[in-house]
mmCIF file of C-alpha atoms and ligand atoms in Angstrom:
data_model
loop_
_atom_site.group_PDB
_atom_site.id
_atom_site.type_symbol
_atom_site.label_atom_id
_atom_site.label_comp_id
_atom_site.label_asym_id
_atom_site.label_seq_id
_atom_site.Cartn_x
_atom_site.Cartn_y
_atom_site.Cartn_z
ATOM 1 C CA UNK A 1 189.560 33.468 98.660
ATOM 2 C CA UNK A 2 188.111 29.512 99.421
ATOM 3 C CA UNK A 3 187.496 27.932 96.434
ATOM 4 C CA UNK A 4 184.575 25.030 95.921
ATOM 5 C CA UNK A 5 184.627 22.257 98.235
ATOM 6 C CA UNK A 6 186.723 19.326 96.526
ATOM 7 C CA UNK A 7 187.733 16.809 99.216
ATOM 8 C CA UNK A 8 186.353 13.020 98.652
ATOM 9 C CA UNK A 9 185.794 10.769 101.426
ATOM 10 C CA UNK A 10 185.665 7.018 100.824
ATOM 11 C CA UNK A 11 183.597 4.979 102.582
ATOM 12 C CA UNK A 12 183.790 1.301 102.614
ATOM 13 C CA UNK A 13 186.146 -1.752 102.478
ATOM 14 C CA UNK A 14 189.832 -2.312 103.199
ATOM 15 C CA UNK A 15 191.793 -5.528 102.188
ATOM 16 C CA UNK A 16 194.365 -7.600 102.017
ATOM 17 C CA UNK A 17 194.543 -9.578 98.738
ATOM 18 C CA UNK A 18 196.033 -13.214 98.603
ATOM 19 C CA UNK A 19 196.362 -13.529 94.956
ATOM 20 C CA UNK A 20 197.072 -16.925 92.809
ATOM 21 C CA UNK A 21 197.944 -16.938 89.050
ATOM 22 C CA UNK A 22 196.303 -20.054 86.984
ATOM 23 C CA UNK A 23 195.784 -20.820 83.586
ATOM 24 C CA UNK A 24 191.730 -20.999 84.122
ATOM 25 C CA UNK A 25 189.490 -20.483 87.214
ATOM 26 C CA UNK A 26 188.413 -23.306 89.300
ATOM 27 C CA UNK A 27 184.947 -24.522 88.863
ATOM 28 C CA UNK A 28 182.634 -25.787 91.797
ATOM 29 C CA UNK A 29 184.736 -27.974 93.805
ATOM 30 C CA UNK A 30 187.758 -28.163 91.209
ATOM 31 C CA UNK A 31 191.277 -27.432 92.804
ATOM 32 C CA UNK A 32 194.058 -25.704 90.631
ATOM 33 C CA UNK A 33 197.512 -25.145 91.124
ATOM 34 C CA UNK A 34 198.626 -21.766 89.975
ATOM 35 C CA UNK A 35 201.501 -19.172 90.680
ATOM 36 C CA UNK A 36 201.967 -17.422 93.627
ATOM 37 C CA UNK A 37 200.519 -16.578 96.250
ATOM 38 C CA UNK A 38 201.304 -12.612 95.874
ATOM 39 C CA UNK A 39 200.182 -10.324 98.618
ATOM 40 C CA UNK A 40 198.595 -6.798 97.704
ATOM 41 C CA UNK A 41 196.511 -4.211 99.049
ATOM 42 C CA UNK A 42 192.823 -4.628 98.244
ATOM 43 C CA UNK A 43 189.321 -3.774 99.624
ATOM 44 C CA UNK A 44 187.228 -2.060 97.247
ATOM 45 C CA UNK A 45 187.308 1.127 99.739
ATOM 46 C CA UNK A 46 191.123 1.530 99.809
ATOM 47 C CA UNK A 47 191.431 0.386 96.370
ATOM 48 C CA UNK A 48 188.872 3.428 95.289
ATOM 49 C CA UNK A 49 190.956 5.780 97.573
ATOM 50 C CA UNK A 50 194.277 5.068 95.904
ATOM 51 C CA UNK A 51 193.183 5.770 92.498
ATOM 52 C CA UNK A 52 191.419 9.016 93.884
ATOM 53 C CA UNK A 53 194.542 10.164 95.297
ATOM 54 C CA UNK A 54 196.711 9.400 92.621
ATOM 55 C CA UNK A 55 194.351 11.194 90.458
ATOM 56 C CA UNK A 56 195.412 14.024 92.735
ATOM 57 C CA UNK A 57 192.100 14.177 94.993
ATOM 58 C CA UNK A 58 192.396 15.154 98.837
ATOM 59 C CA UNK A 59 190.977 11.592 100.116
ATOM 60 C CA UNK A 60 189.655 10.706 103.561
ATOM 61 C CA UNK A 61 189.059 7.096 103.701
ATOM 62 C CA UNK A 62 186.424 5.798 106.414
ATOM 63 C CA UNK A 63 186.776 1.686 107.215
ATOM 64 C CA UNK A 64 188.029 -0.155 109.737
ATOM 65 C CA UNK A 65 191.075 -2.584 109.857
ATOM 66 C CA UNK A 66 192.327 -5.043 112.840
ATOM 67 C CA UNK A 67 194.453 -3.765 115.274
ATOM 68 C CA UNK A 68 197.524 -5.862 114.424
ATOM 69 C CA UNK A 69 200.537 -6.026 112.798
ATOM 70 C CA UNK A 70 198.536 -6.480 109.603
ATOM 71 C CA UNK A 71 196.183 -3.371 109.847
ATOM 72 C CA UNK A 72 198.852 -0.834 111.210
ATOM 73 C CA UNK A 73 200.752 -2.148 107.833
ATOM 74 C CA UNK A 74 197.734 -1.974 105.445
ATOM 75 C CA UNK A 75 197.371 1.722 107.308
ATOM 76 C CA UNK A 76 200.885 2.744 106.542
ATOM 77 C CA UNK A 77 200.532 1.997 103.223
ATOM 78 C CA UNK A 78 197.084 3.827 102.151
ATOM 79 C CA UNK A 79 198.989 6.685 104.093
ATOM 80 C CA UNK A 80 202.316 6.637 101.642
ATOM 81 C CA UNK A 81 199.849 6.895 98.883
ATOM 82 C CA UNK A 82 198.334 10.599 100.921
ATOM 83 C CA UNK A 83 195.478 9.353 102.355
ATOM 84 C CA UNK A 84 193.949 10.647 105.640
ATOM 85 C CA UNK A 85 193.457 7.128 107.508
ATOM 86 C CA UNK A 86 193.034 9.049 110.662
ATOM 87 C CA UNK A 87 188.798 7.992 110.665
ATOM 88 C CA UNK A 88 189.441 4.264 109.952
ATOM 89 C CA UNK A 89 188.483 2.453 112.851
ATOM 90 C CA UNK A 90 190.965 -0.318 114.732
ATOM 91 C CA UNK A 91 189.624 -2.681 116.055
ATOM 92 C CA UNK A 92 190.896 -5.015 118.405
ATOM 93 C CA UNK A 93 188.901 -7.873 118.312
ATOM 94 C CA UNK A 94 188.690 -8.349 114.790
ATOM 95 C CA UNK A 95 191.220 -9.411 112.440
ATOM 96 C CA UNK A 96 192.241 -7.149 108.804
ATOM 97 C CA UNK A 97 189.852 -8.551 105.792
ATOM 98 C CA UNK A 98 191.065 -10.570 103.987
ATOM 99 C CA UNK A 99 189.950 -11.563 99.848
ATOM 100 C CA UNK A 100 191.291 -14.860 98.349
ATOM 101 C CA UNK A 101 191.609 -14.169 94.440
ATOM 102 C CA UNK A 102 192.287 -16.425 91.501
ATOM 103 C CA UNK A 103 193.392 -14.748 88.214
ATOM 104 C CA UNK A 104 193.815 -16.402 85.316
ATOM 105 C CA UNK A 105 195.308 -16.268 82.032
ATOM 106 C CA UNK A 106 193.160 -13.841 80.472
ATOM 107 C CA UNK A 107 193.231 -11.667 82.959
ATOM 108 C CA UNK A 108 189.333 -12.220 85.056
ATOM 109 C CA UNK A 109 189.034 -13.397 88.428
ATOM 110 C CA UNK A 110 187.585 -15.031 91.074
ATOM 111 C CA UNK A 111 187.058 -13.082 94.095
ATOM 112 C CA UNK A 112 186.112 -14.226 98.164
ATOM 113 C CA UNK A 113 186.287 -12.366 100.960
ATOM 114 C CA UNK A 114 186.491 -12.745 104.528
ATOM 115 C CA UNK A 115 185.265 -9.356 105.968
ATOM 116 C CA UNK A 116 186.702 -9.308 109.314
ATOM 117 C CA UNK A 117 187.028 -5.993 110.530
ATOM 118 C CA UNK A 118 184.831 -4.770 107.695
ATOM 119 C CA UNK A 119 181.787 -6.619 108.526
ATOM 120 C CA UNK A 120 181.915 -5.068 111.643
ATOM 121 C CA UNK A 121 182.388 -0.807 110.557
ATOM 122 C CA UNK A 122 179.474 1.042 112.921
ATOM 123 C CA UNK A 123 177.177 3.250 111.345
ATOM 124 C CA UNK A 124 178.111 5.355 114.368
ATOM 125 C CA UNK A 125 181.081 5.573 113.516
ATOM 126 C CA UNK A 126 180.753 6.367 109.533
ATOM 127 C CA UNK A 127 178.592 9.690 110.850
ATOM 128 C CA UNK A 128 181.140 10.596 113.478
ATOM 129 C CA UNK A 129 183.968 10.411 110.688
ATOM 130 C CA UNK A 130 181.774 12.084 107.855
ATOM 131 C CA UNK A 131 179.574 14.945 109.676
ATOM 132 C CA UNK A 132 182.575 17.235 110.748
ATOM 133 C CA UNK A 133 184.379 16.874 107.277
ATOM 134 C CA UNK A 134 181.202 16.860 104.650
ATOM 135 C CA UNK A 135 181.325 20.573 104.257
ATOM 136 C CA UNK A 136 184.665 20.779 102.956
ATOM 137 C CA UNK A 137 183.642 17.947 100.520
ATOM 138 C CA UNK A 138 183.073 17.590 96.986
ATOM 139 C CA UNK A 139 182.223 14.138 97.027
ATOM 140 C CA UNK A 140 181.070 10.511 99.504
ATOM 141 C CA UNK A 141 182.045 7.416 97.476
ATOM 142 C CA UNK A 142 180.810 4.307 98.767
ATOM 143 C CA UNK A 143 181.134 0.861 98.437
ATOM 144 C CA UNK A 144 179.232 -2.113 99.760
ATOM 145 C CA UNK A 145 181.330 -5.001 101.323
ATOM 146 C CA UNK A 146 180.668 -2.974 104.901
ATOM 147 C CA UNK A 147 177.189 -3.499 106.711
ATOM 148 C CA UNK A 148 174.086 -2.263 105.059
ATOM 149 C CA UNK A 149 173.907 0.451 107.884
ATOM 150 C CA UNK A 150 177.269 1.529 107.237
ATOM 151 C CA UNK A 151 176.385 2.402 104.170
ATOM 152 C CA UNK A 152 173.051 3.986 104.653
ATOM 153 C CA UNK A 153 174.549 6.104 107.199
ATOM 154 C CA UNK A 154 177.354 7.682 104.318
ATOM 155 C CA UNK A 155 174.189 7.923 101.828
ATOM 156 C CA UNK A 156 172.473 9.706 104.584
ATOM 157 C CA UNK A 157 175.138 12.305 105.782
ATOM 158 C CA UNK A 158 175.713 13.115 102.235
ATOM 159 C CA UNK A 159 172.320 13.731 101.165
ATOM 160 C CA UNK A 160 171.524 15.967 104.499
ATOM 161 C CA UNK A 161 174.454 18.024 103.316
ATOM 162 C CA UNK A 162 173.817 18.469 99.694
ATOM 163 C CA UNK A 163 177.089 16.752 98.865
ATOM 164 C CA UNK A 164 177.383 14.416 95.384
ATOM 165 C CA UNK A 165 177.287 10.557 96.470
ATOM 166 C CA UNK A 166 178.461 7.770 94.166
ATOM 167 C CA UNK A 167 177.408 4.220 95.360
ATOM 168 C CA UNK A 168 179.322 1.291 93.558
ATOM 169 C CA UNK A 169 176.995 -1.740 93.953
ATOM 170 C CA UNK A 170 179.321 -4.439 94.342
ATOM 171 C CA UNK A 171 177.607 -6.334 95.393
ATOM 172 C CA UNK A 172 174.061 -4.976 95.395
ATOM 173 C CA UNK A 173 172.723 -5.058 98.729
ATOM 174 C CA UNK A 174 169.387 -4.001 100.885
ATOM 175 C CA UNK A 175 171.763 -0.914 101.430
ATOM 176 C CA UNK A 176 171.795 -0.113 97.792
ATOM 177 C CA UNK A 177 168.022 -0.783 97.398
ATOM 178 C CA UNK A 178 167.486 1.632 100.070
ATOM 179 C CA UNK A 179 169.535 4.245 98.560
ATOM 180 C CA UNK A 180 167.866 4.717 95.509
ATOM 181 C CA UNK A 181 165.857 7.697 95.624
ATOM 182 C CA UNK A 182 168.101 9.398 97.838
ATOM 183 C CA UNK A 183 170.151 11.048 95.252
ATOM 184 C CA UNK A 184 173.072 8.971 94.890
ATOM 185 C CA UNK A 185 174.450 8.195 91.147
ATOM 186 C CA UNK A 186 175.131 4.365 90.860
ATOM 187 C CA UNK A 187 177.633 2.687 89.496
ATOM 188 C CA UNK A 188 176.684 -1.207 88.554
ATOM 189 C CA UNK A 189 178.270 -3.723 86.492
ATOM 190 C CA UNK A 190 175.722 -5.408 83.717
ATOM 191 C CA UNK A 191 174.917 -8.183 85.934
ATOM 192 C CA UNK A 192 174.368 -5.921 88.922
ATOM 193 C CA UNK A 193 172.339 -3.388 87.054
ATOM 194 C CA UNK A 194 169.985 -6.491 86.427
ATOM 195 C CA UNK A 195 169.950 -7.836 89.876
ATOM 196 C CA UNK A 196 168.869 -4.211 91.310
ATOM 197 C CA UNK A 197 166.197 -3.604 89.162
ATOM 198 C CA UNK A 198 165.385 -7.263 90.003
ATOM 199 C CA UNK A 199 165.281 -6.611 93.826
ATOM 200 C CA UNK A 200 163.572 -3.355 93.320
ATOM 201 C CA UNK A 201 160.927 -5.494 91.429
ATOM 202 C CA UNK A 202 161.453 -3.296 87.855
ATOM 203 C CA UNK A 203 162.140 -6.240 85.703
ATOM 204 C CA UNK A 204 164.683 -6.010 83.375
ATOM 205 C CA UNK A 205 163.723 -6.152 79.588
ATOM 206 C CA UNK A 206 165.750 -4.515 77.461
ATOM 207 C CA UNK A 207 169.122 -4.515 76.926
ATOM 208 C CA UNK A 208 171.813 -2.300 79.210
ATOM 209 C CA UNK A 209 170.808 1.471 78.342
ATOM 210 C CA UNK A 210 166.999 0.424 78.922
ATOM 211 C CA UNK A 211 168.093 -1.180 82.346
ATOM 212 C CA UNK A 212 170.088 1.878 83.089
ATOM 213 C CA UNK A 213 167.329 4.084 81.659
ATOM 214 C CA UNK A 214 165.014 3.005 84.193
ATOM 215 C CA UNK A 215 167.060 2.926 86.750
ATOM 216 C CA UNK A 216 168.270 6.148 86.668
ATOM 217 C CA UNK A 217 164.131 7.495 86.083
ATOM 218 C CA UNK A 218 163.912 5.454 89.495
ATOM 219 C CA UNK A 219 167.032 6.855 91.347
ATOM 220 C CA UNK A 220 166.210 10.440 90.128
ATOM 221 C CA UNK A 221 170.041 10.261 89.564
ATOM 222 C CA UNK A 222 172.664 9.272 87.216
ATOM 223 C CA UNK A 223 173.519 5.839 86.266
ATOM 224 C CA UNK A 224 176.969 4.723 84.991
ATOM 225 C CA UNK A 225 176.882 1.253 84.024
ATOM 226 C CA UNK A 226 180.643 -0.257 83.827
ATOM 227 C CA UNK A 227 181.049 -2.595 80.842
ATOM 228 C CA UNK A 228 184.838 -3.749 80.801
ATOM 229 C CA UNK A 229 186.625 -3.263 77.865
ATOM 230 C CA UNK A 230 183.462 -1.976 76.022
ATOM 231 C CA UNK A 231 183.847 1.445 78.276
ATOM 232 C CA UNK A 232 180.623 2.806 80.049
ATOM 233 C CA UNK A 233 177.162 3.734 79.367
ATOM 234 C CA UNK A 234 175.935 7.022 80.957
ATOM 235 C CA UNK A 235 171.786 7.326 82.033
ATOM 236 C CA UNK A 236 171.570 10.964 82.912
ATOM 237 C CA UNK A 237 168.402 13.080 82.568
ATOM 238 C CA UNK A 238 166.279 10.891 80.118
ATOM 239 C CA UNK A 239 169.699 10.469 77.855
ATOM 240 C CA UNK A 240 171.996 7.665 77.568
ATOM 241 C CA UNK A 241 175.784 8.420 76.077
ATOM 242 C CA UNK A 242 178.141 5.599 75.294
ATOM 243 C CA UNK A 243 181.796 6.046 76.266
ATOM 244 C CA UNK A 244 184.067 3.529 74.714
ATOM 245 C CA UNK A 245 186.877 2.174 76.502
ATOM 246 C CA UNK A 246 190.808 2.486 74.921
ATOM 247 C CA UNK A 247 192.028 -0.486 73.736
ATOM 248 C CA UNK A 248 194.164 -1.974 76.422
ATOM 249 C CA UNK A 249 196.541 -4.911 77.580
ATOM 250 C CA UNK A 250 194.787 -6.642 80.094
ATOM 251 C CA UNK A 251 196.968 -8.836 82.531
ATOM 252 C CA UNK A 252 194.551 -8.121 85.918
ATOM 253 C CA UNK A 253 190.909 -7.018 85.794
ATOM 254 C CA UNK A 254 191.229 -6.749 89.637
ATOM 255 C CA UNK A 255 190.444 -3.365 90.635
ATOM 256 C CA UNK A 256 189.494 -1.857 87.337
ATOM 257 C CA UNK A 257 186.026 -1.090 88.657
ATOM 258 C CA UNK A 258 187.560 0.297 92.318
ATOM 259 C CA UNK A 259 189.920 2.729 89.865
ATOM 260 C CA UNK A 260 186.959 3.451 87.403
ATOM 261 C CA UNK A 261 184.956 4.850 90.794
ATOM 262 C CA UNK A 262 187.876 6.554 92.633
ATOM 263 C CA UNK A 263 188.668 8.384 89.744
ATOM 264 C CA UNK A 264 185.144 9.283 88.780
ATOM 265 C CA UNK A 265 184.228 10.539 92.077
ATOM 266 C CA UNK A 266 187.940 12.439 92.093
ATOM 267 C CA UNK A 267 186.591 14.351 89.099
ATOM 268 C CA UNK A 268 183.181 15.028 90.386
ATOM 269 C CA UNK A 269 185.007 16.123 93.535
ATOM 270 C CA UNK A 270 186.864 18.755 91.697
ATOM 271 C CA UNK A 271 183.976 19.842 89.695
ATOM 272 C CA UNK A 272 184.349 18.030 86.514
ATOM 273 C CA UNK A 273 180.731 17.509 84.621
ATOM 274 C CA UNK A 274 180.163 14.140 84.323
ATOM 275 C CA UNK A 275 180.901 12.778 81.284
ATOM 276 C CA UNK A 276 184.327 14.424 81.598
ATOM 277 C CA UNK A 277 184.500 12.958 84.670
ATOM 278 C CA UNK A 278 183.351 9.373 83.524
ATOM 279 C CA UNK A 279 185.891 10.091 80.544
ATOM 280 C CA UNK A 280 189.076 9.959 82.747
ATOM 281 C CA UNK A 281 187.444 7.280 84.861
ATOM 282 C CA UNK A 282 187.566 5.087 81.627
ATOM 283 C CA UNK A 283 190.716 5.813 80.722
ATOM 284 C CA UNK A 284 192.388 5.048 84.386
ATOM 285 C CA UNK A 285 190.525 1.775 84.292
ATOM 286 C CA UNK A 286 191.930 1.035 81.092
ATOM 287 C CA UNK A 287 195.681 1.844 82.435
ATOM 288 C CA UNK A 288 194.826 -0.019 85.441
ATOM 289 C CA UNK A 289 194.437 -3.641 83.898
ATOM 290 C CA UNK A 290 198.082 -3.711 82.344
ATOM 291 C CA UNK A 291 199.170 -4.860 85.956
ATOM 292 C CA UNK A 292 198.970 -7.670 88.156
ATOM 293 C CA UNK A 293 197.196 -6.601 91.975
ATOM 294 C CA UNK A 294 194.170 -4.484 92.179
ATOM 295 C CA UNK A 295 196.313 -0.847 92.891
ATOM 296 C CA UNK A 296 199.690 -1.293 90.830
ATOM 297 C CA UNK A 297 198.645 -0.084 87.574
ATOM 298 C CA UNK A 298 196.318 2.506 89.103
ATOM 299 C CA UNK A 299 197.661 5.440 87.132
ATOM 300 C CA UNK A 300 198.707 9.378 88.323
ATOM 301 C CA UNK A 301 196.875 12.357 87.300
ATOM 302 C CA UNK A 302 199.419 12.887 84.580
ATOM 303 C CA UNK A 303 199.211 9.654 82.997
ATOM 304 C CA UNK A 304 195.508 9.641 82.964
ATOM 305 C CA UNK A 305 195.851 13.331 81.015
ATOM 306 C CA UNK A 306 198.087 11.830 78.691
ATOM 307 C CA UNK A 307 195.825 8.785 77.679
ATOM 308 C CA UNK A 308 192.961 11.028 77.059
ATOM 309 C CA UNK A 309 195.121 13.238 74.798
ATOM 310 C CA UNK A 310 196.636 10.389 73.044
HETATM 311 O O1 RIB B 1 187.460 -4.893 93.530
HETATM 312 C C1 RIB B 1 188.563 -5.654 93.837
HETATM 313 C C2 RIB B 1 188.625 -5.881 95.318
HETATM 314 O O2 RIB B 1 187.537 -6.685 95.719
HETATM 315 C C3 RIB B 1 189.848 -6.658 95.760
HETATM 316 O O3 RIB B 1 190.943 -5.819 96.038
HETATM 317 C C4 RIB B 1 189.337 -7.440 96.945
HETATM 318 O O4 RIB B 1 189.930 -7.063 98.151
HETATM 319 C C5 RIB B 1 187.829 -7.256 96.964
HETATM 320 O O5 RIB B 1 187.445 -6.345 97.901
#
């Protein structure tokens, strides 16, 4: 007997994270002098893909890395963790991304990145990783530090095939913009809920479940907006649902959203409804933050079953 589809490919970023630990962020121009640096894996691709397969999901990433020393290692690493890295692309004349983060005290960062071998992921070559395996999928996440086209092409495949897409906006882009309408649930932040309906010229009066409201009567789709430690607000079908977040000890906010989306789209892989879905993904974010580096507190299936018990 074959069951449901319930494989989730990930489509977008892989890092390395250079992380300092300072009292307070720098402002414009400022220099501080923190702890560190510490070196993790990061990328808001990978990152999404380790907390989908620790939440026990069958996860093909699709990315691209240098081919050096540092992307073979990056590689080996996502692969320990059981993801298929066979469709990320190395490439040789770019270098591994790279983000530059500043934490501080309480636990919020500051976050550049240098895309390298990102910035340069073919749509080609998300199709030619995504067409053969979308039947046997539950789920396309993606995430937008990749080209715009990138990303449209992952939207695309997944819409031709009737498969669930989740796009994280972070950052909004033109890709985003041009997604809506396609069928794909977003994920914003606040601030990025209000700078997508402000590039898709919507205004934004209102407070968050209006914003979402409207942008999910736009999208024809879901809208999760991710609100920290105040949980998540769910636009779905004319209705908004509040999901508070458990209280938590935050040390790292890095990641939280990256493990808030893996897991959802895990879920939704595996044919949770949403809310139950959204449910988990709230808890695992809430795990997450209780360690320094974007995937060290991402938490195992088990653990996110036992929060939501508790
Ligand atoms: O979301 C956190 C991630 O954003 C970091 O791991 C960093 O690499 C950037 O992509």
């Amino acid at each position: 007997m074959t069951g449901p589809p319930r494989g989730l490919a990930v489509v977008g970023a892989i890092n390395v994270d250079l992380v300092v630990s300072s009292e307070r962020l720098p402002r414009a121009g400022e220099t501080v002098v923190g702890e560190g640096p510490q070196s993790f894996g990061g990328g808001k691709g990978a990152n999404a893909a380790v907390a989908a397969a620790r939440a026990a999901a069958d996860v093909v990433l699709v990315g691209a890395v240098g081919a050096d020393r540092t992307g073979a290692e990056t590689l080996d690493r996502l692969a320990a963790e059981g993801i298929d890295v066979a469709a990320v692309a190395r490439l040789a004349d770019e270098p591994t991304g790279v983000a530059l983060i500043v934490v501080d005290a309480a636990g919020e960062n500051q976050i550049a990145v240098g895309a390298g071998a990102n910035g340069a992921l073919r749509a080609d070559a998300v199709r030619a990783a995504l067409e053969p395996r979308v039947a046997a999928l539950g789920c396309v996440l993606v995430s937008t530090e990749i080209p715009d086209e990138a990303v449209l092409a992952a939207v695309e495949v997944a819409a031709a095939a009737g498969v669930r897409c989740v796009v994280n906006p972070a950052p909004p882009t033109l890709a985003v913009e041009r997604s809506v309408g396609r069928g794909a649930l977003l994920t914003p932040n606040a601030g990025e809920l209000e700078d997508l309906l402000g590039r898709l010229g919507q205004g934004s009066e209102g407070g968050d479940a209006d914003r979402a409201a409207v942008l999910s009567r736009s999208s024809g789709a879901p809208v999760i907006v991710t609100r920290g430690g105040d949980g998540v607000l769910i636009a779905a079908a004319g209705e908004i649902a509040e999901l508070p977040a458990p209280p938590a000890t935050v040390v790292d906010t890095t990641g939280a959203g990256d493990t808030f989306n893996g897991v959802l789209a895990a879920r939704l892989a595996a044919g949770d409804e949403l809310r139950r879905a959204a449910e988990l993904a709230v808890a695992a974010a809430s795990i997450s933050v209780g360690t320094r580096g974007a995937r060290e507190g991402m938490p195992t299936a088990a653990e996110i079953a036992a929060a939501v018990a508790a």
